[in-house]
PDB file of C-alpha atoms in Angstrom:
ATOM      1  CA  MET U  96      41.570  -3.505   1.683  1.00 57.00           C
ATOM      2  CA  ILE U  97      45.097  -3.680   3.070  1.00 58.00           C
ATOM      3  CA  ASP U  98      48.187  -4.912   1.283  1.00 60.00           C
ATOM      4  CA  GLN U  99      49.267  -8.036   3.189  1.00 60.00           C
ATOM      5  CA  THR U 100      52.686  -8.038   1.510  1.00 62.00           C
ATOM      6  CA  ASP U 101      53.722  -4.871   3.336  1.00 59.00           C
ATOM      7  CA  PRO U 102      56.938  -5.540   5.310  1.00 59.00           C
ATOM      8  CA  SER U 103      55.634  -3.617   8.346  1.00 64.00           C
ATOM      9  CA  PRO U 104      52.457  -5.463   9.282  1.00 89.00           C
ATOM     10  CA  LEU U 105      51.684  -3.429  12.409  1.00 95.00           C
ATOM     11  CA  LEU U 106      49.781  -0.187  11.955  1.00 96.00           C
ATOM     12  CA  THR U 107      50.177   2.873  14.141  1.00 95.00           C
ATOM     13  CA  PRO U 108      46.986   4.306  15.657  1.00 96.00           C
ATOM     14  CA  ALA U 109      47.126   7.155  13.135  1.00 96.00           C
ATOM     15  CA  ALA U 110      47.412   4.746  10.197  1.00 96.00           C
ATOM     16  CA  ALA U 111      44.619   2.500  11.490  1.00 96.00           C
ATOM     17  CA  ALA U 112      42.387   5.515  12.140  1.00 96.00           C
ATOM     18  CA  LYS U 113      43.049   6.771   8.623  1.00 96.00           C
ATOM     19  CA  ILE U 114      41.986   3.423   7.130  1.00 95.00           C
ATOM     20  CA  LEU U 115      38.764   3.531   9.174  1.00 96.00           C
ATOM     21  CA  ALA U 116      38.229   7.242   8.425  1.00 95.00           C
ATOM     22  CA  VAL U 117      37.908   8.055  12.131  1.00 96.00           C
ATOM     23  CA  SER U 118      39.976  10.073  14.568  1.00 96.00           C
ATOM     24  CA  VAL U 119      42.660   8.496  16.724  1.00 96.00           C
ATOM     25  CA  LYS U 120      40.465   9.313  19.727  1.00 96.00           C
ATOM     26  CA  GLN U 121      37.538   7.369  18.232  1.00 96.00           C
ATOM     27  CA  LEU U 122      39.881   4.466  17.443  1.00 96.00           C
ATOM     28  CA  THR U 123      41.039   4.483  21.066  1.00 94.00           C
ATOM     29  CA  HIS U 124      37.418   4.377  22.275  1.00 95.00           C
ATOM     30  CA  LEU U 125      36.675   1.447  19.957  1.00 95.00           C
ATOM     31  CA  THR U 126      39.787  -0.318  21.241  1.00 94.00           C
ATOM     32  CA  LEU U 127      38.922   0.242  24.899  1.00 93.00           C
ATOM     33  CA  ALA U 128      35.388  -1.020  24.208  1.00 93.00           C
ATOM     34  CA  GLY U 129      36.903  -4.267  22.924  1.00 93.00           C
ATOM     35  CA  GLU U 130      35.764  -3.734  19.340  1.00 94.00           C
ATOM     36  CA  ILE U 131      39.260  -3.691  17.825  1.00 95.00           C
ATOM     37  CA  PRO U 132      42.093  -5.817  19.223  1.00 95.00           C
ATOM     38  CA  PHE U 133      45.573  -4.348  19.455  1.00 94.00           C
ATOM     39  CA  VAL U 134      49.164  -5.411  20.055  1.00 94.00           C
ATOM     40  CA  ASN U 135      50.900  -3.766  22.998  1.00 93.00           C
ATOM     41  CA  ILE U 136      54.497  -3.191  21.934  1.00 92.00           C
ATOM     42  CA  GLY U 137      55.255  -1.138  25.040  1.00 88.00           C
ATOM     43  CA  LEU U 138      57.107  -2.274  28.137  1.00 87.00           C
ATOM     44  CA  GLY U 139      54.104  -2.388  30.427  1.00 78.00           C
ATOM     45  CA  ASN U 140      50.359  -2.168  30.788  1.00 77.00           C
ATOM     46  CA  LYS U 141      50.232   1.217  32.493  1.00 83.00           C
ATOM     47  CA  ARG U 142      50.442   3.131  29.200  1.00 85.00           C
ATOM     48  CA  PRO U 143      50.252   0.611  26.380  1.00 88.00           C
ATOM     49  CA  THR U 144      51.836   1.430  23.044  1.00 93.00           C
ATOM     50  CA  ARG U 145      49.139   0.217  20.696  1.00 94.00           C
ATOM     51  CA  ARG U 146      49.669  -1.163  17.220  1.00 96.00           C
ATOM     52  CA  TYR U 147      47.035  -2.772  15.057  1.00 97.00           C
ATOM     53  CA  LEU U 148      47.157  -5.766  12.752  1.00 95.00           C
ATOM     54  CA  PRO U 149      45.723  -5.077   9.304  1.00 95.00           C
ATOM     55  CA  THR U 150      43.669  -8.273   9.557  1.00 94.00           C
ATOM     56  CA  ASP U 151      42.025  -7.008  12.759  1.00 95.00           C
ATOM     57  CA  ILE U 152      41.088  -3.771  11.010  1.00 96.00           C
ATOM     58  CA  ASP U 153      39.632  -5.753   8.098  1.00 94.00           C
ATOM     59  CA  GLU U 154      37.654  -7.981  10.476  1.00 94.00           C
ATOM     60  CA  PHE U 155      36.261  -4.943  12.280  1.00 94.00           C
ATOM     61  CA  ILE U 156      35.128  -3.466   8.972  1.00 94.00           C
ATOM     62  CA  ALA U 157      33.504  -6.769   7.988  1.00 93.00           C
ATOM     63  CA  ARG U 158      31.681  -7.030  11.358  1.00 90.00           C
ATOM     64  CA  ARG U 159      30.393  -3.477  11.112  1.00 88.00           C
ATOM     65  CA  ARG U 160      29.317  -3.719   7.495  1.00 88.00           C
ATOM     66  CA  THR U 161      25.567  -3.339   7.177  1.00 82.00           C
ATOM     67  CA  THR U 162      22.886  -2.592   4.662  1.00 77.00           C
ATOM     68  CA  ALA U 163      20.325   0.151   4.880  1.00 71.00           C
ATOM     69  CA  MET U 164      17.115  -0.700   6.664  1.00 64.00           C
ATOM     70  CA  PRO U 165      14.107  -0.720   4.322  1.00 61.00           C
ATOM     71  CA  LEU U 166      11.947   2.379   4.600  1.00 60.00           C
ATOM     72  CA  VAL U 167       8.803   0.373   5.369  1.00 57.00           C
ATOM     73  CA  LEU U 168      10.474  -1.315   8.312  1.00 54.00           C
ATOM     74  CA  LYS U 169      11.659   2.066   9.649  1.00 54.00           C
ATOM     75  CA  GLN U 170       8.089   3.394   9.543  1.00 54.00           C
ATOM     76  CA  GLN U 171       6.772   0.316  11.345  1.00 55.00           C
ATOM     77  CA  ILE U 172       9.369   0.687  14.067  1.00 56.00           C
ATOM     78  CA  LYS U 173       8.652   4.395  14.451  1.00 56.00           C
ATOM     79  CA  SER U 174       4.887   3.923  14.667  1.00 56.00           C
ATOM     80  CA  ALA U 175       5.221   1.002  17.087  1.00 54.00           C
ATOM     81  CA  ALA U 176       7.413   3.042  19.408  1.00 52.00           C
ATOM     82  CA  SER U 177       5.236   6.142  19.363  1.00 55.00           C
ATOM     83  CA  ALA U 178       2.132   4.075  20.155  1.00 59.00           C
ATOM     84  CA  THR U 179       3.503   3.333  23.630  1.00 62.00           C
ATOM     85  CA  TYR U 180       3.629   6.972  24.714  1.00 62.00           C
ATOM     86  CA  GLU U 181       0.788   8.749  26.440  1.00 69.00           C
ATOM     87  CA  ILE U 182       0.317  12.509  26.409  1.00 75.00           C
ATOM     88  CA  ILE U 183      -0.659  13.837  29.827  1.00 78.00           C
ATOM     89  CA  ASP U 184      -1.684  17.190  31.211  1.00 83.00           C
ATOM     90  CA  ILE U 185       1.184  17.921  33.577  1.00 86.00           C
ATOM     91  CA  GLU U 186      -0.659  20.659  35.446  1.00 88.00           C
ATOM     92  CA  LYS U 187      -3.590  18.343  36.182  1.00 88.00           C
ATOM     93  CA  ARG U 188      -1.204  15.556  37.207  1.00 88.00           C
ATOM     94  CA  LEU U 189       0.633  17.857  39.632  1.00 90.00           C
ATOM     95  CA  ALA U 190      -2.667  19.129  41.071  1.00 92.00           C
ATOM     96  CA  ASP U 191      -3.833  15.526  41.610  1.00 92.00           C
ATOM     97  CA  LEU U 192      -0.570  14.654  43.373  1.00 91.00           C
ATOM     98  CA  ARG U 193      -0.820  17.732  45.627  1.00 92.00           C
ATOM     99  CA  ALA U 194      -4.431  16.896  46.503  1.00 92.00           C
ATOM    100  CA  ALA U 195      -3.522  13.296  47.319  1.00 91.00           C
ATOM    101  CA  ARG U 196      -0.676  14.499  49.528  1.00 90.00           C
ATOM    102  CA  GLN U 197      -2.999  16.890  51.389  1.00 89.00           C
ATOM    103  CA  ARG U 198      -5.572  14.117  51.916  1.00 88.00           C
ATOM    104  CA  ALA U 199      -2.847  11.840  53.269  1.00 87.00           C
ATOM    105  CA  ARG U 200      -1.702  14.533  55.721  1.00 86.00           C
ATOM    106  CA  ALA U 201      -5.269  15.137  56.858  1.00 86.00           C
ATOM    107  CA  CYS U 202      -5.798  11.432  57.611  1.00 84.00           C
ATOM    108  CA  ARG U 203      -2.706  11.066  59.808  1.00 78.00           C
ATOM    109  CA  PRO U 204      -3.477  10.303  63.442  1.00 74.00           C
ATOM    110  CA  GLY U 205      -2.351  12.887  65.956  1.00 65.00           C
ATOM    111  CA  LYS U 206      -2.651  15.838  63.612  1.00 55.00           C
ATOM    112  CA  SER U 207      -5.045  18.613  64.425  1.00 51.00           C
TER     113      SER U 207
END
C-alpha cells in the first residue's frame, strides 16, 4: 500500500484522500466520525491541522475491506423485508378515521 521508508511519514489531507480515492471533504467526515485517526500538528484544538499516518490509512482500508454479498442472500433479505409491509387503501383509512372522530365528538357529554 504505502511505502513505509518515506522520510515524511505524515500525510496531508489531500494525499490521504488521494490514497483512499475520496474527496478531502469525505475524508474530513470520516475523521470526524472517528473512522480515521489523525495527528493534530496545529497549535490548538479550535482549528486542528490534520495529518494522517500511513498505517492508520492502511488500517482503515483493511477494516472497510469486504466481499460481495451472495446473490441468493440478497434475494432472501429483500423478500424478508418486503413481507413486513402492508398495502392499505389510504382513502378508506382516512374515511374511517374521520368517522371515528365524528363518533367521538357525538358521544361527548355537554354537546348538543
